[in-house]
PDB file of C-alpha atoms and ligand atoms in Angstrom:
ATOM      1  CA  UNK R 187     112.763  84.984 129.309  1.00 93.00           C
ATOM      2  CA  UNK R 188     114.018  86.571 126.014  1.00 97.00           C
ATOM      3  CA  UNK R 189     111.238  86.780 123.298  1.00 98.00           C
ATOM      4  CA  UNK R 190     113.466  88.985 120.865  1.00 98.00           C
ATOM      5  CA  UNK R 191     116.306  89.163 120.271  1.00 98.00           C
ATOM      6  CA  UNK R 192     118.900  91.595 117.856  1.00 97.00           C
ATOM      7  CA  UNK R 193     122.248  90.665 118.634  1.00 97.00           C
ATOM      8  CA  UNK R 194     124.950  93.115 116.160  1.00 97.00           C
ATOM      9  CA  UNK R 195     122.884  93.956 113.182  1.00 97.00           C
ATOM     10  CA  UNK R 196     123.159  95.788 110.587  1.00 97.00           C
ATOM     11  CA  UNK R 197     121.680  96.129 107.333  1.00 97.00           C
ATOM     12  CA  UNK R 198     122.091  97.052 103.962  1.00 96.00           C
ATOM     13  CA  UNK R 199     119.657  97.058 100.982  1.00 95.00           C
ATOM     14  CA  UNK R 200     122.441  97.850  97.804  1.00 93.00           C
ATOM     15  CA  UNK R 201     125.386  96.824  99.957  1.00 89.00           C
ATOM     16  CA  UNK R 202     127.422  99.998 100.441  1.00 90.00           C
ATOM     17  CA  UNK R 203     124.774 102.257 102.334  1.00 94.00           C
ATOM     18  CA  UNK R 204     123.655 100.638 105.708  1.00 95.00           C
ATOM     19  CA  UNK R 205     120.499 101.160 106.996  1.00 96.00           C
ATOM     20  CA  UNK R 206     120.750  99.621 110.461  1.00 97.00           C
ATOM     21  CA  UNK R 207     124.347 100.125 111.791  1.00 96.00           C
ATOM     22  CA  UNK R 208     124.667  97.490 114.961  1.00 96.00           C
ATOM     23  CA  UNK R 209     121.105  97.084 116.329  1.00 96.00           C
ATOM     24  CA  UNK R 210     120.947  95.363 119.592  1.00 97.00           C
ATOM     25  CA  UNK R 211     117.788  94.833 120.932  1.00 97.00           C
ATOM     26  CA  UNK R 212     116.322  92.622 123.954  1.00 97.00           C
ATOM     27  CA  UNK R 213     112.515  92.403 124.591  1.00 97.00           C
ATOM     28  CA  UNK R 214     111.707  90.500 127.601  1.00 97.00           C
ATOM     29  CA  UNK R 215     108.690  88.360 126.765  1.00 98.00           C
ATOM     30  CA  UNK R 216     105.710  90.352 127.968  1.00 97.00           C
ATOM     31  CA  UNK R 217     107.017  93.578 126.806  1.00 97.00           C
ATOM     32  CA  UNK R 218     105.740  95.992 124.734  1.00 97.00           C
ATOM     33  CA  UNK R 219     108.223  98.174 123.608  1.00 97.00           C
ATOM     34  CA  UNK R 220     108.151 101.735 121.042  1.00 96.00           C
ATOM     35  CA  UNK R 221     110.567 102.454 118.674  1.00 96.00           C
ATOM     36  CA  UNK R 222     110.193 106.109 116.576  1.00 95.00           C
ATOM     37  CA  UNK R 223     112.081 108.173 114.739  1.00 94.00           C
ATOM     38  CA  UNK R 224     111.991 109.947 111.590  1.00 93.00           C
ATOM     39  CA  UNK R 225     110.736 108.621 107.925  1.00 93.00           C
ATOM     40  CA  UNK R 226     113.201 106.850 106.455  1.00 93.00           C
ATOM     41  CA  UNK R 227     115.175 105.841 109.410  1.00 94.00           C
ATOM     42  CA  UNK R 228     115.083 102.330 109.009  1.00 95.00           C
ATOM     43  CA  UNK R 229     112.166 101.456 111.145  1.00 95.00           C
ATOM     44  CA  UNK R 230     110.330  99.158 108.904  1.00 94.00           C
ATOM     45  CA  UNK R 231     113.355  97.633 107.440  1.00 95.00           C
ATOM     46  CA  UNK R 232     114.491  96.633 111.109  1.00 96.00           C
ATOM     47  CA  UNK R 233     110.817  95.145 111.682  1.00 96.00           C
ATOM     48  CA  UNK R 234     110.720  93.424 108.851  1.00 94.00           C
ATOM     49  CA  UNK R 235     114.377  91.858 109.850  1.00 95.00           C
ATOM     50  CA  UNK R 236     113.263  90.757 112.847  1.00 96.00           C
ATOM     51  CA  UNK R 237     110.334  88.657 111.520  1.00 93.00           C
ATOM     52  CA  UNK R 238     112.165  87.576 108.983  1.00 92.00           C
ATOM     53  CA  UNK R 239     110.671  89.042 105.789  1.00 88.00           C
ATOM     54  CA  UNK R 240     113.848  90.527 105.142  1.00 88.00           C
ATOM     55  CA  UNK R 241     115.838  89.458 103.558  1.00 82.00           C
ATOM     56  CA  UNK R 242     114.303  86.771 101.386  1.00 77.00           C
ATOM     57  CA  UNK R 243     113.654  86.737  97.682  1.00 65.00           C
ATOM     58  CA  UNK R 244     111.855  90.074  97.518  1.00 71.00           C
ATOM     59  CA  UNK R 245     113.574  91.985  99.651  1.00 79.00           C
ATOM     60  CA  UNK R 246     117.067  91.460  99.196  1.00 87.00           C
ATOM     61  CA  UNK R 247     120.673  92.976 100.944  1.00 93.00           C
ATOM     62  CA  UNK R 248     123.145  92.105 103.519  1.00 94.00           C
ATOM     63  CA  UNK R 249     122.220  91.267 106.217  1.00 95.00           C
ATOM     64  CA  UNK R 250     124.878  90.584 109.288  1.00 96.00           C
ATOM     65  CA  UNK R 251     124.587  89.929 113.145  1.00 97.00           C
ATOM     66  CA  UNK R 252     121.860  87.621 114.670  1.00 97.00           C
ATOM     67  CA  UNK R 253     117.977  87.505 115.361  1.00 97.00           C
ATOM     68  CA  UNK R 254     117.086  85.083 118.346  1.00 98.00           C
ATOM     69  CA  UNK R 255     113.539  84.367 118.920  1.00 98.00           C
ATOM     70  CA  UNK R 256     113.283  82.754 121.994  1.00 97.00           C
ATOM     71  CA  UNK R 257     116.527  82.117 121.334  1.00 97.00           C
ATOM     72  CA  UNK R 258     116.818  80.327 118.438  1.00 96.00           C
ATOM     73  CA  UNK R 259     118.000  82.260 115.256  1.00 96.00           C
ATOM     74  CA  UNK R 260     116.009  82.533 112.736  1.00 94.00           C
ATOM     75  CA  UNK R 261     118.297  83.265 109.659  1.00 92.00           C
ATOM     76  CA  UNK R 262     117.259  80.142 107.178  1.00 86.00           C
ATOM     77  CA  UNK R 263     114.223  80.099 108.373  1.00 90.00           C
ATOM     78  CA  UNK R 264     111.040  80.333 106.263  1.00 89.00           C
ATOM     79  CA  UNK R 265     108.630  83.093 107.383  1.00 87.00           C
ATOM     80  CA  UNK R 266     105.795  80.379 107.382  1.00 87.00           C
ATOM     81  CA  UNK R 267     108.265  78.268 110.302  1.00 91.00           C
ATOM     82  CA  UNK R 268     108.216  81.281 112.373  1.00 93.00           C
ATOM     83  CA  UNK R 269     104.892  83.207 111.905  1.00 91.00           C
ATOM     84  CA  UNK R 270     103.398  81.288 114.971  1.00 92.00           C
ATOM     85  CA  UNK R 271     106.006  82.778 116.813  1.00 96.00           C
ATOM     86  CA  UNK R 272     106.663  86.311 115.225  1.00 97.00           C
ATOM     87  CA  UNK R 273     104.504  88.254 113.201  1.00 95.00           C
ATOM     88  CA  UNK R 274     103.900  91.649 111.833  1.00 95.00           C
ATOM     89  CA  UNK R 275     101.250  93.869 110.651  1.00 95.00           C
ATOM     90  CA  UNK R 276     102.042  96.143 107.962  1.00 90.00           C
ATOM     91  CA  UNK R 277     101.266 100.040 107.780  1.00 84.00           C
ATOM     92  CA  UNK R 278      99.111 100.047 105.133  1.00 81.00           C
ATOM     93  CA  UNK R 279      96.411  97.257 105.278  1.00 76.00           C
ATOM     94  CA  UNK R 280      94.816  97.364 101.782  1.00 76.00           C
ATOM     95  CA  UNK R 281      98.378  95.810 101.271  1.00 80.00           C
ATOM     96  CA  UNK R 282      96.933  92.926 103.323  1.00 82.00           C
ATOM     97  CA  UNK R 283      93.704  92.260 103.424  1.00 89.00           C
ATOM     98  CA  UNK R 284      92.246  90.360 100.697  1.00 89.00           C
ATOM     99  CA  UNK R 285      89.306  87.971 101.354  1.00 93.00           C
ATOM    100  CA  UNK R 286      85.819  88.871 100.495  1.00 93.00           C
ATOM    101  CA  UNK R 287      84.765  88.328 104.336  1.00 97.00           C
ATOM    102  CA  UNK R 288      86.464  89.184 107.900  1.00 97.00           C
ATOM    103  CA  UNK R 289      86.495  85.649 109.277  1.00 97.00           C
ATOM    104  CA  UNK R 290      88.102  84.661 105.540  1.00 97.00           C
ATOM    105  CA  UNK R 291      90.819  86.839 106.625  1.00 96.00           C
ATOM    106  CA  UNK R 292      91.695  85.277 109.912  1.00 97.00           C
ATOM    107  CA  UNK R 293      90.682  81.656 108.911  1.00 97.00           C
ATOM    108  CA  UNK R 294      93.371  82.156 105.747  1.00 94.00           C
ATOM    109  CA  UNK R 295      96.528  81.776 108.216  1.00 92.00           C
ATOM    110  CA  UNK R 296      95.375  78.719 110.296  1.00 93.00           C
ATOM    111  CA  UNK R 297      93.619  76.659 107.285  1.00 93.00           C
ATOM    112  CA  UNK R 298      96.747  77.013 105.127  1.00 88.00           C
ATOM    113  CA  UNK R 299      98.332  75.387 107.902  1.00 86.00           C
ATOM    114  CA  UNK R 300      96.013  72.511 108.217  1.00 87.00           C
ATOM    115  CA  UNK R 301      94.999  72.930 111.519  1.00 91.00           C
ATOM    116  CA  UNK R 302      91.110  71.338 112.135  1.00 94.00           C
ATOM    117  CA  UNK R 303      88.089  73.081 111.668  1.00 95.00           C
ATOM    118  CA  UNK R 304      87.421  73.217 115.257  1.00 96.00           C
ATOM    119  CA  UNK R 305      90.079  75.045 116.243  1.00 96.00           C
ATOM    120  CA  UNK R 306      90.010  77.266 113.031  1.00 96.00           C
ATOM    121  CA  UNK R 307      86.832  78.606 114.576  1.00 97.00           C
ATOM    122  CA  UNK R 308      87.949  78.554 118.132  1.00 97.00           C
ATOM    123  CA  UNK R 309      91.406  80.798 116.610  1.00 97.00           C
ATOM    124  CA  UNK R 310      89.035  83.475 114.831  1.00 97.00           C
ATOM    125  CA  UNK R 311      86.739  83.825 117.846  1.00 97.00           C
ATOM    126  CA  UNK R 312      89.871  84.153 120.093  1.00 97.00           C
ATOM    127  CA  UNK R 313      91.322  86.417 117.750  1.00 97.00           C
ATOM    128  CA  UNK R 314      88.491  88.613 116.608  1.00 97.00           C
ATOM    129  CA  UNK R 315      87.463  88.510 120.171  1.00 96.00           C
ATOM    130  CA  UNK R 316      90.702  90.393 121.731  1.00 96.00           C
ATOM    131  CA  UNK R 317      90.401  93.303 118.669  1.00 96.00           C
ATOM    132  CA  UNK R 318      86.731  93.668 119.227  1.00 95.00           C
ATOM    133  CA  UNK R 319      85.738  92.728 115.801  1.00 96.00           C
ATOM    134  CA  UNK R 320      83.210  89.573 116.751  1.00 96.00           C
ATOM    135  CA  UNK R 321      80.619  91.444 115.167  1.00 97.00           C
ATOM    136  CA  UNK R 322      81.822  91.877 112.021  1.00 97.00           C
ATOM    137  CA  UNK R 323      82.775  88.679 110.856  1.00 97.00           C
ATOM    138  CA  UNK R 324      80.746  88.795 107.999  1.00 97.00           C
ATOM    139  CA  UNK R 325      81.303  92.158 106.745  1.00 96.00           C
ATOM    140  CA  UNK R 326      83.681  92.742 103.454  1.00 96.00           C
ATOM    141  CA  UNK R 327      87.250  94.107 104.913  1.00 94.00           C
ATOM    142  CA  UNK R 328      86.642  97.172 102.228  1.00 92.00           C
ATOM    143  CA  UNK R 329      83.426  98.200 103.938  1.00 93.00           C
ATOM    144  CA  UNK R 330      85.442  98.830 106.956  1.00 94.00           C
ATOM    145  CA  UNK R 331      87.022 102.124 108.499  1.00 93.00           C
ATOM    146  CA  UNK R 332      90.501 102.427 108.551  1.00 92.00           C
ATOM    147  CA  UNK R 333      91.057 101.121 112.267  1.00 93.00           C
ATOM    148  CA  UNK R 334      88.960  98.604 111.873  1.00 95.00           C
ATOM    149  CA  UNK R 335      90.959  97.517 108.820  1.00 95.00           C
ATOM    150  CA  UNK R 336      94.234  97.211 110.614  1.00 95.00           C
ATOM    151  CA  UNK R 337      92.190  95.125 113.625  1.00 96.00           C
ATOM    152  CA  UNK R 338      91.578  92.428 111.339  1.00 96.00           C
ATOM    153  CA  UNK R 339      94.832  92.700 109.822  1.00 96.00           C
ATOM    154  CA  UNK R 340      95.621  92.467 113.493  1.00 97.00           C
ATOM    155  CA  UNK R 341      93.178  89.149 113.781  1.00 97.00           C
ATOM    156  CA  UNK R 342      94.462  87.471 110.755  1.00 96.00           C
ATOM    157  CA  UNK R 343      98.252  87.506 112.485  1.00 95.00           C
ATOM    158  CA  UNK R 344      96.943  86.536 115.931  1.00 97.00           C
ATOM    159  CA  UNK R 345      95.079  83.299 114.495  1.00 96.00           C
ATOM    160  CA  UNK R 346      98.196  81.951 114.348  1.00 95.00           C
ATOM    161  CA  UNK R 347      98.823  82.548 118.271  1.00 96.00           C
ATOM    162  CA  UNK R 348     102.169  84.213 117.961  1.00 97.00           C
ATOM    163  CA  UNK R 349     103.751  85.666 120.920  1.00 97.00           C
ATOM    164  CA  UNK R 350     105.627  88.347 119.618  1.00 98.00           C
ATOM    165  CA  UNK R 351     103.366  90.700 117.483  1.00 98.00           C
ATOM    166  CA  UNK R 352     105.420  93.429 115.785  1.00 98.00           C
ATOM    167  CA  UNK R 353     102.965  97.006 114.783  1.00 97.00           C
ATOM    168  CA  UNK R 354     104.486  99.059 112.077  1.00 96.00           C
ATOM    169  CA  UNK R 355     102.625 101.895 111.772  1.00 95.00           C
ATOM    170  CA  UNK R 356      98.773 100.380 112.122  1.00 95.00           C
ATOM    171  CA  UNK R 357      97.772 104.579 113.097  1.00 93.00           C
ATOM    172  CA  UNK R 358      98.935 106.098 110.720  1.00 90.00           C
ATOM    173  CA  UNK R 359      96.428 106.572 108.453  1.00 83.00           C
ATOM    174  CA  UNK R 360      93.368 105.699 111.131  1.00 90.00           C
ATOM    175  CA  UNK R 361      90.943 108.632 112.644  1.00 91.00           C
ATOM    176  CA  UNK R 362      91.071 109.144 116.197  1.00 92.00           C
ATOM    177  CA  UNK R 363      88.192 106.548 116.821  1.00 92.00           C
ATOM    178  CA  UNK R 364      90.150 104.391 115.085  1.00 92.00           C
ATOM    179  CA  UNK R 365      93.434 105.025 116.924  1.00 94.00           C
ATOM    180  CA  UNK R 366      91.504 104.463 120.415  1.00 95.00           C
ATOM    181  CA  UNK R 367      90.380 100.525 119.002  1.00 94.00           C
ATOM    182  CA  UNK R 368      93.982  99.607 118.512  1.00 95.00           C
ATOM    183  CA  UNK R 369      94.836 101.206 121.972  1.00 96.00           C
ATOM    184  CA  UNK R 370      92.243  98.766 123.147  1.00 96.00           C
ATOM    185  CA  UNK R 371      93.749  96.003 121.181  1.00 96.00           C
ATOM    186  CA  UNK R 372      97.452  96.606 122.342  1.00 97.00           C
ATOM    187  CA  UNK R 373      95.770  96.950 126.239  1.00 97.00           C
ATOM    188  CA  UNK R 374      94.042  93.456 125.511  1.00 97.00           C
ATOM    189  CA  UNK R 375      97.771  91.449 123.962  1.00 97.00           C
ATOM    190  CA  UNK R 376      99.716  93.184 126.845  1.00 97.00           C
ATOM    191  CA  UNK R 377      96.922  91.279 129.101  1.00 97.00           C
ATOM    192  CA  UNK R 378      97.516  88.283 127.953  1.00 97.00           C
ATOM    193  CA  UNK R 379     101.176  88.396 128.157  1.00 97.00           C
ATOM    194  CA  UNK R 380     102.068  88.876 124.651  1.00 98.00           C
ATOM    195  CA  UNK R 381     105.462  90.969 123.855  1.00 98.00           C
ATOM    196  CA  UNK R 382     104.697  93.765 121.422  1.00 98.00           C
ATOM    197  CA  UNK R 383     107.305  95.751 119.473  1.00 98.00           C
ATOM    198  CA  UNK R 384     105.470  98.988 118.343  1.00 98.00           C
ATOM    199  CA  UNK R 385     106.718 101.316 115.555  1.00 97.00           C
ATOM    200  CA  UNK R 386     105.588 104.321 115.384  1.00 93.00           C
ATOM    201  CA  UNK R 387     105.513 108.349 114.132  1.00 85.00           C
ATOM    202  CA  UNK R 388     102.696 109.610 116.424  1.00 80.00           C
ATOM    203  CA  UNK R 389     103.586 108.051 119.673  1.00 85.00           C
ATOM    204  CA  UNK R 390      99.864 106.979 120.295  1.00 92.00           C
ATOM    205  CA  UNK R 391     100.762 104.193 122.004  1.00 95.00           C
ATOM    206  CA  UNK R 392     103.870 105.099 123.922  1.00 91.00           C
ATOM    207  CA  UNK R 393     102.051 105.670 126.901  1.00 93.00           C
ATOM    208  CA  UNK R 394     101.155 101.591 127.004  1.00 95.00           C
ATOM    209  CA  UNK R 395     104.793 101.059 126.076  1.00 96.00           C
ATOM    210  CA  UNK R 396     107.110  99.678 129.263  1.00 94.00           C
ATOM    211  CA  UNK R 397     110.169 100.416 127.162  1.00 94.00           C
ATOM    212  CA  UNK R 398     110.931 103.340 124.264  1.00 94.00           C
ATOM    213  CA  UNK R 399     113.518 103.354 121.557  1.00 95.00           C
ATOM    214  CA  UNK R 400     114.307 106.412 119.377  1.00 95.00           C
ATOM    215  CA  UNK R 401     116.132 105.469 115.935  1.00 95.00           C
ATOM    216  CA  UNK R 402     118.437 107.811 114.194  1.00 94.00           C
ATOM    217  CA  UNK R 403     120.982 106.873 111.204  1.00 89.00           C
ATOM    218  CA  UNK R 404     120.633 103.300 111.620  1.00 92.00           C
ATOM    219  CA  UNK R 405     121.096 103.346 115.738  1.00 94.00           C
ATOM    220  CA  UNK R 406     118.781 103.021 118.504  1.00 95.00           C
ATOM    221  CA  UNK R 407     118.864 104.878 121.451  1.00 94.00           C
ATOM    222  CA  UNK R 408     117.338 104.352 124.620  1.00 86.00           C
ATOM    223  CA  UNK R 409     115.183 106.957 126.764  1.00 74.00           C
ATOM    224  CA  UNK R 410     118.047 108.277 128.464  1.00 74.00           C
ATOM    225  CA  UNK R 411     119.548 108.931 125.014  1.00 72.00           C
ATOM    226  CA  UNK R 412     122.117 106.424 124.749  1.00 73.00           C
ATOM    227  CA  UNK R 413     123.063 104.328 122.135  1.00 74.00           C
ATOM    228  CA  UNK R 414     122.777 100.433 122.039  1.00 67.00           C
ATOM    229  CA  UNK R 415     124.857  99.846 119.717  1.00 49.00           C
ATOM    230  CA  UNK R 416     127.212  97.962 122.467  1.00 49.00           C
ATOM    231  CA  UNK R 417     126.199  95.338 124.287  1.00 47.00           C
TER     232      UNK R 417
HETATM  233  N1  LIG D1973     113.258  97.731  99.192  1.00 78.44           N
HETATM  234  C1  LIG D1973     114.141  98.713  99.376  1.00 78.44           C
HETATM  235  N2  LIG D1973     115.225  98.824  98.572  1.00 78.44           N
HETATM  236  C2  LIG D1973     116.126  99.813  98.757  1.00 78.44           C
HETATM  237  N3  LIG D1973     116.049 100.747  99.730  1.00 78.44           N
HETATM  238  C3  LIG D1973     114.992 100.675 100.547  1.00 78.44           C
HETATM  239  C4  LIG D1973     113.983  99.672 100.419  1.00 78.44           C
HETATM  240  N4  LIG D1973     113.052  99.862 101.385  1.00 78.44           N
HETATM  241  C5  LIG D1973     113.464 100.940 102.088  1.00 78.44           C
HETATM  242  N5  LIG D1973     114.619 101.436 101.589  1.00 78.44           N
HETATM  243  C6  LIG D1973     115.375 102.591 102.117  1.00 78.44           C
HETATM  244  O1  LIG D1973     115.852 102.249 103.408  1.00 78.44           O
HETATM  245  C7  LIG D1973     115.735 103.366 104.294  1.00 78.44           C
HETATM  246  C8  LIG D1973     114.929 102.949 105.510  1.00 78.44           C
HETATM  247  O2  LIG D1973     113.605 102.665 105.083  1.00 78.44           O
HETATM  248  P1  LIG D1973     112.491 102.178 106.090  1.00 78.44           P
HETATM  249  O3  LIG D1973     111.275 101.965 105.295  1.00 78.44           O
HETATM  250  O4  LIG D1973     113.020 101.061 106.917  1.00 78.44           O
HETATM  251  O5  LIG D1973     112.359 103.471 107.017  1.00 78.44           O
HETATM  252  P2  LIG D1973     111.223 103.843 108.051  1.00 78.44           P
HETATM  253  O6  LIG D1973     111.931 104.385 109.264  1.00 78.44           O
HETATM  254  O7  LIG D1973     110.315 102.704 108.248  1.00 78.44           O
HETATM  255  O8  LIG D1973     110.459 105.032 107.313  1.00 78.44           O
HETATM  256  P3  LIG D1973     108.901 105.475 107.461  1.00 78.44           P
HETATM  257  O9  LIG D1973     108.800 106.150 108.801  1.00 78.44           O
HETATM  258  O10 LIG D1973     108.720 106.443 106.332  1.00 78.44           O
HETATM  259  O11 LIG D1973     108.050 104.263 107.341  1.00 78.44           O
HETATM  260  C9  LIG D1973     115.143 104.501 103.474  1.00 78.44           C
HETATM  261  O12 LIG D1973     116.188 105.318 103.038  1.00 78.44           O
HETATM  262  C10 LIG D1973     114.484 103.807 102.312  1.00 78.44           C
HETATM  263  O13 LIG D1973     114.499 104.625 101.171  1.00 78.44           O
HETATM  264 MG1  LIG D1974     108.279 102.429 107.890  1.00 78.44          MG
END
């Protein structure tokens, strides 16, 4: 089955210079899938696109084509209708993290949706348990490295059980012990069957990717160097 799909888009923020040019993307559910390229490329914007951040209120521009997860299209949609199903961590995860404990910070997503408090606590053990981060559920999110940062910004998205996670850029500013606990975390979704879409600089994680993307000018391009613009 399709988790995610791009059909056609294309993207711009001030409506005259695009920033994605006819993205078409499939990811099989189960996948996880790369995409690099340079800074500025339009890797972020096309994450954010496909979980629906963009464009809202905030983030404004035109927007045209189609995103299908599990095919149903999300345009319309609020991001709060879909986060169970798609959701994204951020690069920079001061941006956030803001409760004064860990399990604060992965209880936030499921009590705002009213869930029970049983299964709050059974959807922070199951999340902190597949980062790793069991132990710390007490500790303030500032006290924590870098890495272990973006694994409860990680948790906090994965309380919500979504199946398609989508990385932008959680190693980019993480050491290298860091880097080798969100290896471990990607390892432990692709167990359990979750499809990943990872964006990245430092291809740290390509080598757990099934399927790599290289962006340039708005375009993707496969491995083999061609474009998928075209369905
Ligand atoms: N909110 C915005 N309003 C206008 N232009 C924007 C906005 N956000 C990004 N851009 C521009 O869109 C282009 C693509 O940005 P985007 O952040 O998607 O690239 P990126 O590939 O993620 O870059 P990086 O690797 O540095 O994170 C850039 O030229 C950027 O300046
Ligand atoms: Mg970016």
């Amino acid at each position: 089955m399709t988790a995610l799909e791009l059909q056609d888009v294309s993207f711009s923020y001030d409506g005259k210079h695009k920033i994605l040019d006819g993205i078409n993307l499939r990811l099989p559910e189960g996948s996880v899938t790369a995409i690099s390229g340079k800074s500025g490329c339009g890797k972020s914007t096309l994450a954010m696109i496909a979980c629906g951040v963009i464009p809202k209120a905030v983030l404004q521009g035109k927007l045209t084509g189609r995103v299908l997860v599990f095919g149903e299209d999300i345009s319309g949609k609020e991001i709060y209708e879909t986060a169970d199903k798609i959701s994204m961590v951020f690069q920079d995860p001061e941006s956030q993290l803001f409760a004064p404990a860990v399990v604060d910070e992965v209880a936030f997503a499921p009590e705002n949706l009213c869930f029970d408090g049983e299964t709050i606590a059974e959807r922070i053990d199951a999340a902190l348990s597949t980062v790793g981060m069991q132990d710390f559920k007490d500790y303030p999110p500032n006290k924590l490295s870098g890495g272990q940062q973006q694994l409860v910004a990680l948790a906090s998205i994965l309380s919500l059980e979504p199946k398609i996670i989508l990385l932008d850029e959680v190693a980019a500013q993480v050491d290298s012990q860091g880097v080798a606990l969100l290896q471990d975390a990607v390892r432990a979704l692709k167990a359990q069957g979750k499809t990943v879409l990872i964006i990245e600089h430092g291809r740290v994680f390509e080598p757990l990717c099934d399927r790599k993307y290289e962006m340039r000018e708005g375009r993707l391009y496969n491995a083999e160097g061609d474009s998928c613009e075209k369905r």
